[in-house]
PDB file of C-alpha atoms in Angstrom:
ATOM      1  CA  MET D 119      15.756  16.979  35.738  1.00  0.00           C
ATOM      2  CA  LEU D 120      12.992  14.169  35.960  1.00  0.00           C
ATOM      3  CA  GLY D 121      10.400  17.113  35.125  1.00  0.00           C
ATOM      4  CA  GLY D 122      12.571  18.288  32.213  1.00  0.00           C
ATOM      5  CA  LEU D 123      12.299  14.591  30.909  1.00  0.00           C
ATOM      6  CA  VAL D 124       8.603  14.234  31.507  1.00  0.00           C
ATOM      7  CA  ALA D 125       8.112  17.538  29.807  1.00  0.00           C
ATOM      8  CA  ALA D 126      10.269  16.579  26.759  1.00  0.00           C
ATOM      9  CA  GLY D 127       8.557  13.237  26.357  1.00  0.00           C
ATOM     10  CA  ALA D 128       5.009  14.927  26.470  1.00  0.00           C
ATOM     11  CA  ALA D 129       6.133  17.342  23.916  1.00  0.00           C
ATOM     12  CA  GLY D 130       7.487  14.718  21.684  1.00  0.00           C
ATOM     13  CA  LEU D 131       4.240  12.651  22.043  1.00  0.00           C
ATOM     14  CA  ALA D 132       2.184  15.795  21.151  1.00  0.00           C
ATOM     15  CA  TYR D 133       4.239  16.264  18.084  1.00  0.00           C
ATOM     16  CA  ALA D 134       3.971  12.551  17.097  1.00  0.00           C
ATOM     17  CA  HIS D 135       0.191  12.941  17.223  1.00  0.00           C
ATOM     18  CA  LEU D 136       0.220  16.272  15.167  1.00  0.00           C
ATOM     19  CA  GLU D 137       2.364  14.375  12.593  1.00  0.00           C
ATOM     20  CA  THR D 138      -0.401  12.075  11.702  1.00  0.00           C
ATOM     21  CA  LYS D 139      -2.332  14.889  10.234  1.00  0.00           C
ATOM     22  CA  LEU D 140       0.739  16.402   8.345  1.00  0.00           C
ATOM     23  CA  PHE D 141      -0.223  14.557   4.993  1.00  0.00           C
ATOM     24  CA  THR D 142       2.386  14.749   2.114  1.00  0.00           C
ATOM     25  CA  LEU D 143       2.583  13.776  -1.315  1.00  0.00           C
ATOM     26  CA  ARG D 144       5.759  12.118  -2.653  1.00  0.00           C
ATOM     27  CA  ARG D 145       6.801  12.540  -6.316  1.00  0.00           C
ATOM     28  CA  VAL D 146       9.028  10.117  -7.812  1.00  0.00           C
ATOM     29  CA  SER D 147      10.155   9.014 -11.327  1.00  0.00           C
ATOM     30  CA  LEU D 148      10.972   5.569 -12.643  1.00  0.00           C
ATOM     31  CA  PRO D 149      12.607   5.131 -16.132  1.00  0.00           C
ATOM     32  CA  VAL D 150      10.598   1.788 -16.826  1.00  0.00           C
ATOM     33  CA  LEU D 151       8.544   2.430 -19.924  1.00  0.00           C
ATOM     34  CA  PRO D 152       9.544   1.175 -23.421  1.00  0.00           C
ATOM     35  CA  PRO D 153      11.647   3.749 -25.313  1.00  0.00           C
ATOM     36  CA  GLY D 154       9.514   6.230 -27.004  1.00  0.00           C
ATOM     37  CA  GLU D 155       6.620   5.861 -24.603  1.00  0.00           C
ATOM     38  CA  PRO D 156       5.123   9.107 -23.136  1.00  0.00           C
ATOM     39  CA  ASP D 157       5.096   9.535 -19.240  1.00  0.00           C
ATOM     40  CA  LEU D 158       2.441   7.713 -17.356  1.00  0.00           C
ATOM     41  CA  ARG D 159       1.390   8.875 -13.809  1.00  0.00           C
ATOM     42  CA  VAL D 160       0.404   6.451 -11.147  1.00  0.00           C
ATOM     43  CA  LEU D 161      -0.946   7.431  -7.932  1.00  0.00           C
ATOM     44  CA  HIS D 162      -0.308   4.967  -5.029  1.00  0.00           C
ATOM     45  CA  VAL D 163      -2.555   5.305  -2.162  1.00  0.00           C
ATOM     46  CA  SER D 164      -2.109   2.930   0.853  1.00  0.00           C
ATOM     47  CA  ASP D 165      -3.173   2.371   4.684  1.00  0.00           C
ATOM     48  CA  LEU D 166      -5.869   5.158   5.092  1.00  0.00           C
ATOM     49  CA  HIS D 167      -7.162   3.359   8.320  1.00  0.00           C
ATOM     50  CA  LEU D 168      -9.945   5.755   8.013  1.00  0.00           C
ATOM     51  CA  THR D 169     -12.454   6.224  10.892  1.00  0.00           C
ATOM     52  CA  PRO D 170     -15.812   8.354  10.220  1.00  0.00           C
ATOM     53  CA  SER D 171     -14.414  11.269  12.300  1.00  0.00           C
ATOM     54  CA  GLN D 172     -11.419  11.944  10.027  1.00  0.00           C
ATOM     55  CA  GLN D 173     -12.612  14.746   7.903  1.00  0.00           C
ATOM     56  CA  ARG D 174      -9.193  16.380   7.158  1.00  0.00           C
ATOM     57  CA  LYS D 175      -7.896  12.962   5.859  1.00  0.00           C
ATOM     58  CA  ILE D 176     -10.965  12.573   3.633  1.00  0.00           C
ATOM     59  CA  ASP D 177     -10.656  15.952   2.245  1.00  0.00           C
ATOM     60  CA  TRP D 178      -7.030  15.252   1.585  1.00  0.00           C
ATOM     61  CA  VAL D 179      -7.676  11.897  -0.383  1.00  0.00           C
ATOM     62  CA  ARG D 180     -10.284  13.622  -2.256  1.00  0.00           C
ATOM     63  CA  SER D 181      -7.924  16.450  -3.329  1.00  0.00           C
ATOM     64  CA  LEU D 182      -5.493  13.948  -4.968  1.00  0.00           C
ATOM     65  CA  ALA D 183      -7.791  13.747  -7.958  1.00  0.00           C
ATOM     66  CA  ALA D 184      -6.519  17.159  -9.049  1.00  0.00           C
ATOM     67  CA  LEU D 185      -3.143  15.459  -9.677  1.00  0.00           C
ATOM     68  CA  GLU D 186      -4.978  13.909 -12.729  1.00  0.00           C
ATOM     69  CA  PRO D 187      -3.316  10.369 -12.613  1.00  0.00           C
ATOM     70  CA  HIS D 188      -3.812   7.946 -15.371  1.00  0.00           C
ATOM     71  CA  LEU D 189      -3.893   4.938 -12.854  1.00  0.00           C
ATOM     72  CA  VAL D 190      -4.626   4.676  -9.296  1.00  0.00           C
ATOM     73  CA  VAL D 191      -3.361   1.763  -7.234  1.00  0.00           C
ATOM     74  CA  ASP D 192      -4.737   1.259  -3.643  1.00  0.00           C
ATOM     75  CA  THR D 193      -2.740  -1.441  -1.577  1.00  0.00           C
ATOM     76  CA  GLY D 194      -5.326  -1.861   1.153  1.00  0.00           C
ATOM     77  CA  ASP D 195      -5.927  -1.173   4.633  1.00  0.00           C
ATOM     78  CA  ASN D 196      -8.675   1.516   3.899  1.00  0.00           C
ATOM     79  CA  LEU D 197     -10.788   0.764   6.781  1.00  0.00           C
ATOM     80  CA  ALA D 198     -10.421   1.262  10.626  1.00  0.00           C
ATOM     81  CA  HIS D 199     -13.970   1.140  11.949  1.00  0.00           C
ATOM     82  CA  ARG D 200     -17.196  -0.859  11.413  1.00  0.00           C
ATOM     83  CA  ASP D 201     -18.841   2.519  10.017  1.00  0.00           C
ATOM     84  CA  SER D 202     -16.087   3.630   7.829  1.00  0.00           C
ATOM     85  CA  LEU D 203     -17.450   2.310   4.400  1.00  0.00           C
ATOM     86  CA  GLY D 204     -19.359   5.201   3.841  1.00  0.00           C
ATOM     87  CA  PRO D 205     -16.447   7.750   4.513  1.00  0.00           C
ATOM     88  CA  VAL D 206     -13.901   5.519   2.674  1.00  0.00           C
ATOM     89  CA  LEU D 207     -16.024   5.571  -0.402  1.00  0.00           C
ATOM     90  CA  HIS D 208     -16.772   9.335  -0.228  1.00  0.00           C
ATOM     91  CA  ALA D 209     -12.876   9.993   0.172  1.00  0.00           C
ATOM     92  CA  LEU D 210     -12.085   7.796  -2.716  1.00  0.00           C
ATOM     93  CA  GLU D 211     -15.111   9.102  -4.898  1.00  0.00           C
ATOM     94  CA  PRO D 212     -13.135  11.234  -7.272  1.00  0.00           C
ATOM     95  CA  LEU D 213     -10.442   8.562  -7.639  1.00  0.00           C
ATOM     96  CA  LEU D 214     -12.762   6.076  -8.394  1.00  0.00           C
ATOM     97  CA  ALA D 215     -13.732   7.839 -11.572  1.00  0.00           C
ATOM     98  CA  LEU D 216     -10.201   6.976 -12.899  1.00  0.00           C
ATOM     99  CA  PRO D 217      -8.716   3.747 -13.971  1.00  0.00           C
ATOM    100  CA  GLY D 218      -7.575   1.667 -10.698  1.00  0.00           C
ATOM    101  CA  ALA D 219      -6.617  -1.494  -9.175  1.00  0.00           C
ATOM    102  CA  PHE D 220      -6.833  -2.638  -5.556  1.00  0.00           C
ATOM    103  CA  VAL D 221      -5.677  -5.353  -3.288  1.00  0.00           C
ATOM    104  CA  MET D 222      -7.131  -5.677   0.464  1.00  0.00           C
ATOM    105  CA  GLY D 223      -5.219  -5.492   3.787  1.00  0.00           C
ATOM    106  CA  SER D 224      -5.962  -7.084   7.073  1.00  0.00           C
ATOM    107  CA  ASN D 225      -7.820  -4.046   8.404  1.00  0.00           C
ATOM    108  CA  ASP D 226     -10.151  -4.206   5.427  1.00  0.00           C
ATOM    109  CA  TYR D 227     -11.303  -7.574   7.097  1.00  0.00           C
ATOM    110  CA  TYR D 228     -10.832  -7.196  10.814  1.00  0.00           C
ATOM    111  CA  GLU D 229     -11.458  -4.192  13.090  1.00  0.00           C
ATOM    112  CA  PRO D 230      -8.371  -3.131  14.817  1.00  0.00           C
ATOM    113  CA  ARG D 231      -7.888  -3.847  18.515  1.00  0.00           C
ATOM    114  CA  PRO D 232      -5.336  -2.664  21.238  1.00  0.00           C
ATOM    115  CA  LYS D 233      -2.142  -4.425  20.989  1.00  0.00           C
ATOM    116  CA  ASN D 234       1.186  -4.362  23.132  1.00  0.00           C
ATOM    117  CA  PRO D 235       3.487  -2.158  20.907  1.00  0.00           C
ATOM    118  CA  ALA D 236       6.372  -4.230  22.347  1.00  0.00           C
ATOM    119  CA  ARG D 237       5.007  -7.004  19.847  1.00  0.00           C
ATOM    120  CA  TYR D 238       6.475  -5.139  17.044  1.00  0.00           C
ATOM    121  CA  LEU D 239       9.994  -5.762  18.166  1.00  0.00           C
ATOM    122  CA  LEU D 240       9.591  -9.515  17.833  1.00  0.00           C
ATOM    123  CA  PRO D 241      10.853 -11.277  14.802  1.00  0.00           C
ATOM    124  CA  ASP D 242       7.129 -12.112  13.777  1.00  0.00           C
ATOM    125  CA  ALA D 243       4.754  -9.597  15.183  1.00  0.00           C
ATOM    126  CA  ARG D 244       1.510 -10.988  13.836  1.00  0.00           C
ATOM    127  CA  VAL D 245      -1.423 -11.875  15.988  1.00  0.00           C
ATOM    128  CA  ILE D 246      -3.361 -15.041  14.940  1.00  0.00           C
ATOM    129  CA  ILE D 247      -6.880 -14.005  14.013  1.00  0.00           C
ATOM    130  CA  ARG D 248      -9.413 -16.606  14.549  1.00  0.00           C
ATOM    131  CA  ARG D 249     -12.692 -14.621  14.410  1.00  0.00           C
ATOM    132  CA  GLU D 250     -14.925 -13.948  11.316  1.00  0.00           C
ATOM    133  CA  PRO D 251     -14.110 -10.727   9.405  1.00  0.00           C
ATOM    134  CA  ASP D 252     -15.968  -7.882  11.302  1.00  0.00           C
ATOM    135  CA  LEU D 253     -15.358  -5.020   8.787  1.00  0.00           C
ATOM    136  CA  PRO D 254     -17.250  -4.319   5.469  1.00  0.00           C
ATOM    137  CA  GLY D 255     -14.365  -5.228   3.012  1.00  0.00           C
ATOM    138  CA  ASP D 256     -16.639  -7.181   0.893  1.00  0.00           C
ATOM    139  CA  GLU D 257     -18.962  -4.145   0.233  1.00  0.00           C
ATOM    140  CA  LEU D 258     -15.774  -2.129  -0.221  1.00  0.00           C
ATOM    141  CA  GLY D 259     -14.477  -4.435  -2.799  1.00  0.00           C
ATOM    142  CA  ALA D 260     -17.727  -4.660  -4.615  1.00  0.00           C
ATOM    143  CA  ALA D 261     -18.015  -0.733  -4.847  1.00  0.00           C
ATOM    144  CA  MET D 262     -14.437  -0.576  -6.107  1.00  0.00           C
ATOM    145  CA  ARG D 263     -15.234  -3.159  -8.748  1.00  0.00           C
ATOM    146  CA  ASP D 264     -18.420  -1.547  -9.778  1.00  0.00           C
ATOM    147  CA  ALA D 265     -16.468   1.682 -10.320  1.00  0.00           C
ATOM    148  CA  GLY D 266     -14.265  -0.285 -12.755  1.00  0.00           C
ATOM    149  CA  TRP D 267     -11.215  -0.738 -10.608  1.00  0.00           C
ATOM    150  CA  LYS D 268      -9.534  -4.027 -10.984  1.00  0.00           C
ATOM    151  CA  ASP D 269      -9.705  -6.467  -8.174  1.00  0.00           C
ATOM    152  CA  LEU D 270      -6.291  -8.100  -7.778  1.00  0.00           C
ATOM    153  CA  THR D 271      -7.203 -10.402  -4.762  1.00  0.00           C
ATOM    154  CA  ASN D 272      -5.127 -13.284  -5.894  1.00  0.00           C
ATOM    155  CA  ARG D 273      -5.802 -12.564  -9.510  1.00  0.00           C
ATOM    156  CA  ARG D 274      -4.262 -11.311 -12.760  1.00  0.00           C
ATOM    157  CA  ASP D 275      -6.028  -8.595 -14.972  1.00  0.00           C
ATOM    158  CA  VAL D 276      -5.271  -5.992 -17.372  1.00  0.00           C
ATOM    159  CA  VAL D 277      -6.088  -2.241 -17.113  1.00  0.00           C
ATOM    160  CA  VAL D 278      -5.892   0.594 -19.785  1.00  0.00           C
ATOM    161  CA  ALA D 279      -4.678   3.791 -18.632  1.00  0.00           C
ATOM    162  CA  ASP D 280      -4.007   6.759 -20.860  1.00  0.00           C
ATOM    163  CA  GLY D 281      -4.789   4.566 -23.847  1.00  0.00           C
ATOM    164  CA  ARG D 282      -2.174   2.061 -23.013  1.00  0.00           C
ATOM    165  CA  ARG D 283      -2.441  -1.537 -21.846  1.00  0.00           C
ATOM    166  CA  LEU D 284      -0.724  -2.859 -18.632  1.00  0.00           C
ATOM    167  CA  SER D 285      -0.784  -6.237 -17.171  1.00  0.00           C
ATOM    168  CA  LEU D 286      -1.412  -6.676 -13.522  1.00  0.00           C
ATOM    169  CA  VAL D 287      -0.962  -9.411 -10.966  1.00  0.00           C
ATOM    170  CA  GLY D 288      -1.963  -9.230  -7.007  1.00  0.00           C
ATOM    171  CA  VAL D 289      -2.328 -11.162  -4.068  1.00  0.00           C
ATOM    172  CA  ASP D 290      -4.651 -11.075  -0.957  1.00  0.00           C
ATOM    173  CA  ASP D 291      -2.893  -9.927   2.350  1.00  0.00           C
ATOM    174  CA  PRO D 292       0.286 -11.944   3.014  1.00  0.00           C
ATOM    175  CA  HIS D 293       0.403 -10.792   6.481  1.00  0.00           C
ATOM    176  CA  LEU D 294      -2.687 -12.930   6.946  1.00  0.00           C
ATOM    177  CA  ASP D 295      -1.235 -15.679   4.918  1.00  0.00           C
ATOM    178  CA  ARG D 296      -4.096 -15.167   2.470  1.00  0.00           C
ATOM    179  CA  ASP D 297      -1.772 -14.929  -0.510  1.00  0.00           C
ATOM    180  CA  GLU D 298      -2.039 -17.343  -3.321  1.00  0.00           C
ATOM    181  CA  PHE D 299      -0.014 -16.481  -6.290  1.00  0.00           C
ATOM    182  CA  PRO D 300      -2.084 -16.713  -9.456  1.00  0.00           C
ATOM    183  CA  ALA D 301      -0.804 -18.994 -12.182  1.00  0.00           C
ATOM    184  CA  ARG D 302       0.239 -17.714 -15.529  1.00  0.00           C
ATOM    185  CA  ALA D 303      -2.235 -17.505 -18.407  1.00  0.00           C
ATOM    186  CA  GLY D 304      -2.824 -21.085 -20.013  1.00  0.00           C
ATOM    187  CA  ARG D 305      -1.806 -22.862 -16.731  1.00  0.00           C
ATOM    188  CA  PRO D 306      -4.285 -24.610 -14.156  1.00  0.00           C
ATOM    189  CA  GLY D 307      -6.005 -22.062 -11.741  1.00  0.00           C
ATOM    190  CA  THR D 308      -5.603 -18.987 -13.781  1.00  0.00           C
ATOM    191  CA  ASP D 309      -9.088 -16.836 -14.062  1.00  0.00           C
ATOM    192  CA  THR D 310      -7.790 -14.357 -16.874  1.00  0.00           C
ATOM    193  CA  GLY D 311      -5.907 -13.970 -19.963  1.00  0.00           C
ATOM    194  CA  ALA D 312      -3.664 -11.357 -18.754  1.00  0.00           C
ATOM    195  CA  ASP D 313      -0.097 -12.099 -18.448  1.00  0.00           C
ATOM    196  CA  ALA D 314       3.221 -10.772 -18.126  1.00  0.00           C
ATOM    197  CA  GLY D 315       4.276  -8.927 -21.067  1.00  0.00           C
ATOM    198  CA  ASP D 316       0.671  -8.196 -22.035  1.00  0.00           C
ATOM    199  CA  GLY D 317       1.171  -4.607 -22.276  1.00  0.00           C
ATOM    200  CA  VAL D 318       3.756  -1.860 -21.932  1.00  0.00           C
ATOM    201  CA  LEU D 319       4.134  -2.568 -18.180  1.00  0.00           C
ATOM    202  CA  HIS D 320       3.774  -5.514 -15.985  1.00  0.00           C
ATOM    203  CA  LEU D 321       2.927  -4.362 -12.292  1.00  0.00           C
ATOM    204  CA  GLY D 322       2.787  -6.480  -9.212  1.00  0.00           C
ATOM    205  CA  VAL D 323       0.407  -5.343  -6.294  1.00  0.00           C
ATOM    206  CA  SER D 324       0.353  -6.534  -2.676  1.00  0.00           C
ATOM    207  CA  HIS D 325      -0.523  -5.157   0.588  1.00  0.00           C
ATOM    208  CA  ALA D 326       2.292  -6.374   2.625  1.00  0.00           C
ATOM    209  CA  PRO D 327       6.024  -6.604   1.147  1.00  0.00           C
ATOM    210  CA  TYR D 328       6.549 -10.143   2.188  1.00  0.00           C
ATOM    211  CA  THR D 329       9.808 -11.266   0.705  1.00  0.00           C
ATOM    212  CA  ARG D 330       8.217 -14.591  -0.582  1.00  0.00           C
ATOM    213  CA  VAL D 331       5.686 -12.182  -2.572  1.00  0.00           C
ATOM    214  CA  LEU D 332       8.296  -9.993  -3.858  1.00  0.00           C
ATOM    215  CA  ASP D 333      10.241 -12.993  -5.035  1.00  0.00           C
ATOM    216  CA  GLN D 334       7.176 -14.288  -6.968  1.00  0.00           C
ATOM    217  CA  MET D 335       6.446 -11.067  -8.424  1.00  0.00           C
ATOM    218  CA  HIS D 336      10.016 -10.523  -9.502  1.00  0.00           C
ATOM    219  CA  ASP D 337      10.089 -14.177 -11.114  1.00  0.00           C
ATOM    220  CA  ASP D 338       6.942 -13.297 -12.660  1.00  0.00           C
ATOM    221  CA  GLY D 339       8.565 -10.413 -14.675  1.00  0.00           C
ATOM    222  CA  ALA D 340       7.202  -7.467 -12.738  1.00  0.00           C
ATOM    223  CA  ASP D 341       8.581  -4.153 -13.909  1.00  0.00           C
ATOM    224  CA  VAL D 342       7.284  -2.522 -10.819  1.00  0.00           C
ATOM    225  CA  ILE D 343       5.824  -3.865  -7.655  1.00  0.00           C
ATOM    226  CA  LEU D 344       3.756  -1.758  -5.366  1.00  0.00           C
ATOM    227  CA  ALA D 345       3.086  -2.490  -1.716  1.00  0.00           C
ATOM    228  CA  GLY D 346       2.075  -0.756   1.654  1.00  0.00           C
ATOM    229  CA  HIS D 347       1.503  -2.198   5.258  1.00  0.00           C
ATOM    230  CA  THR D 348       4.795  -0.903   6.897  1.00  0.00           C
ATOM    231  CA  HIS D 349       3.620   2.603   7.954  1.00  0.00           C
ATOM    232  CA  GLY D 350       7.401   3.345   6.727  1.00  0.00           C
ATOM    233  CA  GLY D 351       8.194   2.079  10.438  1.00  0.00           C
ATOM    234  CA  GLN D 352       5.718   4.847  11.696  1.00  0.00           C
ATOM    235  CA  LEU D 353       8.097   5.900  14.485  1.00  0.00           C
ATOM    236  CA  CYS D 354      11.486   6.503  12.832  1.00  0.00           C
ATOM    237  CA  LEU D 355      14.823   7.927  14.167  1.00  0.00           C
ATOM    238  CA  PRO D 356      16.763  10.590  12.275  1.00  0.00           C
ATOM    239  CA  GLY D 357      19.712   9.051  10.613  1.00  0.00           C
ATOM    240  CA  VAL D 358      18.666   5.675  11.757  1.00  0.00           C
ATOM    241  CA  GLY D 359      15.169   5.310   9.756  1.00  0.00           C
ATOM    242  CA  ALA D 360      12.434   2.726  10.623  1.00  0.00           C
ATOM    243  CA  LEU D 361      12.954   0.563  13.678  1.00  0.00           C
ATOM    244  CA  VAL D 362      10.531  -2.212  12.676  1.00  0.00           C
ATOM    245  CA  THR D 363       8.679  -3.030   9.162  1.00  0.00           C
ATOM    246  CA  ASN D 364       6.045  -5.460  10.536  1.00  0.00           C
ATOM    247  CA  CYS D 365       6.857  -7.899   8.027  1.00  0.00           C
ATOM    248  CA  ASP D 366      10.092  -9.685   6.763  1.00  0.00           C
ATOM    249  CA  ILE D 367      11.364  -7.113   4.560  1.00  0.00           C
ATOM    250  CA  ASP D 368      14.494  -5.208   5.740  1.00  0.00           C
ATOM    251  CA  ARG D 369      14.138  -1.974   7.428  1.00  0.00           C
ATOM    252  CA  ARG D 370      16.202  -0.118   4.498  1.00  0.00           C
ATOM    253  CA  ARG D 371      13.094  -0.853   2.277  1.00  0.00           C
ATOM    254  CA  ALA D 372      10.517   0.133   4.698  1.00  0.00           C
ATOM    255  CA  LYS D 373       9.236   3.140   2.513  1.00  0.00           C
ATOM    256  CA  GLY D 374      10.123   4.706  -0.640  1.00  0.00           C
ATOM    257  CA  LEU D 375      11.584   3.587  -3.969  1.00  0.00           C
ATOM    258  CA  HIS D 376      14.051   0.417  -4.164  1.00  0.00           C
ATOM    259  CA  GLY D 377      14.918  -2.458  -6.253  1.00  0.00           C
ATOM    260  CA  TRP D 378      14.098  -6.021  -5.624  1.00  0.00           C
ATOM    261  CA  PRO D 379      15.834  -8.469  -4.969  1.00  0.00           C
ATOM    262  CA  GLY D 380      18.942  -6.425  -5.495  1.00  0.00           C
ATOM    263  CA  PRO D 381      19.670  -2.572  -5.941  1.00  0.00           C
ATOM    264  CA  ARG D 382      17.475  -0.207  -7.947  1.00  0.00           C
ATOM    265  CA  PRO D 383      17.374  -0.964 -11.732  1.00  0.00           C
ATOM    266  CA  ASP D 384      19.132   2.462 -12.529  1.00  0.00           C
ATOM    267  CA  GLU D 385      22.153   1.727  -9.763  1.00  0.00           C
ATOM    268  CA  ALA D 386      25.146  -0.635 -10.104  1.00  0.00           C
ATOM    269  CA  GLY D 387      24.312  -4.224  -9.912  1.00  0.00           C
ATOM    270  CA  GLY D 388      20.394  -3.434 -10.374  1.00  0.00           C
ATOM    271  CA  ALA D 389      20.054  -4.715 -13.958  1.00  0.00           C
ATOM    272  CA  GLY D 390      18.097  -7.820 -12.732  1.00  0.00           C
ATOM    273  CA  SER D 391      15.950  -6.074 -10.217  1.00  0.00           C
ATOM    274  CA  SER D 392      12.425  -5.016 -10.273  1.00  0.00           C
ATOM    275  CA  TRP D 393      11.372  -1.572  -9.228  1.00  0.00           C
ATOM    276  CA  LEU D 394       9.888  -1.641  -5.760  1.00  0.00           C
ATOM    277  CA  HIS D 395       7.855   1.187  -4.211  1.00  0.00           C
ATOM    278  CA  VAL D 396       6.490   0.804  -0.505  1.00  0.00           C
ATOM    279  CA  SER D 397       4.171   3.468   0.811  1.00  0.00           C
ATOM    280  CA  ALA D 398       4.427   4.758   4.018  1.00  0.00           C
ATOM    281  CA  GLY D 399       0.634   5.082   4.050  1.00  0.00           C
ATOM    282  CA  ALA D 400      -1.651   7.816   5.130  1.00  0.00           C
ATOM    283  CA  GLY D 401      -2.907   6.403   8.441  1.00  0.00           C
ATOM    284  CA  THR D 402      -2.354   4.695  11.786  1.00  0.00           C
ATOM    285  CA  SER D 403      -4.367   2.233  14.020  1.00  0.00           C
ATOM    286  CA  PRO D 404      -6.730   4.294  16.022  1.00  0.00           C
ATOM    287  CA  TYR D 405      -5.036   2.715  18.983  1.00  0.00           C
ATOM    288  CA  ALA D 406      -1.700   4.097  18.026  1.00  0.00           C
ATOM    289  CA  PRO D 407      -2.335   7.443  16.426  1.00  0.00           C
ATOM    290  CA  VAL D 408       1.236   8.799  16.325  1.00  0.00           C
ATOM    291  CA  ARG D 409       3.957   8.987  13.803  1.00  0.00           C
ATOM    292  CA  PHE D 410       7.400  10.515  14.110  1.00  0.00           C
ATOM    293  CA  ALA D 411       9.711  11.507  11.296  1.00  0.00           C
ATOM    294  CA  CYS D 412       7.444   9.461   8.969  1.00  0.00           C
ATOM    295  CA  ARG D 413       4.776  11.579   7.537  1.00  0.00           C
ATOM    296  CA  PRO D 414       1.600  10.357   6.237  1.00  0.00           C
ATOM    297  CA  GLU D 415       1.642  10.081   2.443  1.00  0.00           C
ATOM    298  CA  ALA D 416       0.598   9.085  -1.050  1.00  0.00           C
ATOM    299  CA  THR D 417       2.983   9.110  -3.904  1.00  0.00           C
ATOM    300  CA  LEU D 418       2.618  10.148  -7.463  1.00  0.00           C
ATOM    301  CA  LEU D 419       4.924   7.863  -9.456  1.00  0.00           C
ATOM    302  CA  THR D 420       5.747   8.973 -13.067  1.00  0.00           C
ATOM    303  CA  PHE D 421       6.910   6.293 -15.219  1.00  0.00           C
ATOM    304  CA  THR D 422       9.156   7.581 -17.938  1.00  0.00           C
ATOM    305  CA  ALA D 423      10.746   5.739 -20.914  1.00  0.00           C
ATOM    306  CA  ARG D 424      14.008   3.988 -20.441  1.00  0.00           C
TER     307      ARG D 424
END
């Protein structure tokens, strides 16, 4: 019997490693645009955690440009190795030719290191980082800005997608406590004239969906909030879902399309909610290259008229 359990465990681990390569495109629709507006396609990519040897992932990310999204939003954790800058920029190259916006995650600043996986069962699984950043996140951000993408690191901005103006607000990674929610236009501390209501849609963007940030974005009037970081739980149980989220959001919202702070706006009781999309991301830490019942993903969100 013991031999059978060992064999089953080995088979499960082998599948969990294989699943990290089963890249999936999700498609969801949100009735969020003003009446009469044509559809707007937004590609949400997150948590690539790319290492130089991951050619299959690079090719898959490049292929997403064929979807012809009107806007690309990258919610961080692109890097996973000190030599990943070139491969990440190659992967994103076709997407950088499109309108886009981004925020950074912890693994755009700090190279991943081995961790005790049992930490993720703690109420706060964060490891305090006291070293200088050792990944080329500054260079990555500069390349994205040079391509025309909007840097939402504790900033507001506007973007024109499919000829339509959208207002944006974003924060630096809340998982590292680097978030400083930017003031509205006309208030001290603001660095742009962008404001909620300055366009057909107001988007909030964060790497990690910590509840304090989601509350701020909802109060700011965000129609849609985009985040990543959770990996969808990474290891999920059928019928149960994510066991952990690696932040303080509830497990039910570990991935997919939801409402915040209440139900989805198209469900009973959700009239006062913002739409919330949490990406399960496309990668893992190189020290935990497994996924189970949670395939790596990107999402094409189609915004439709209400």
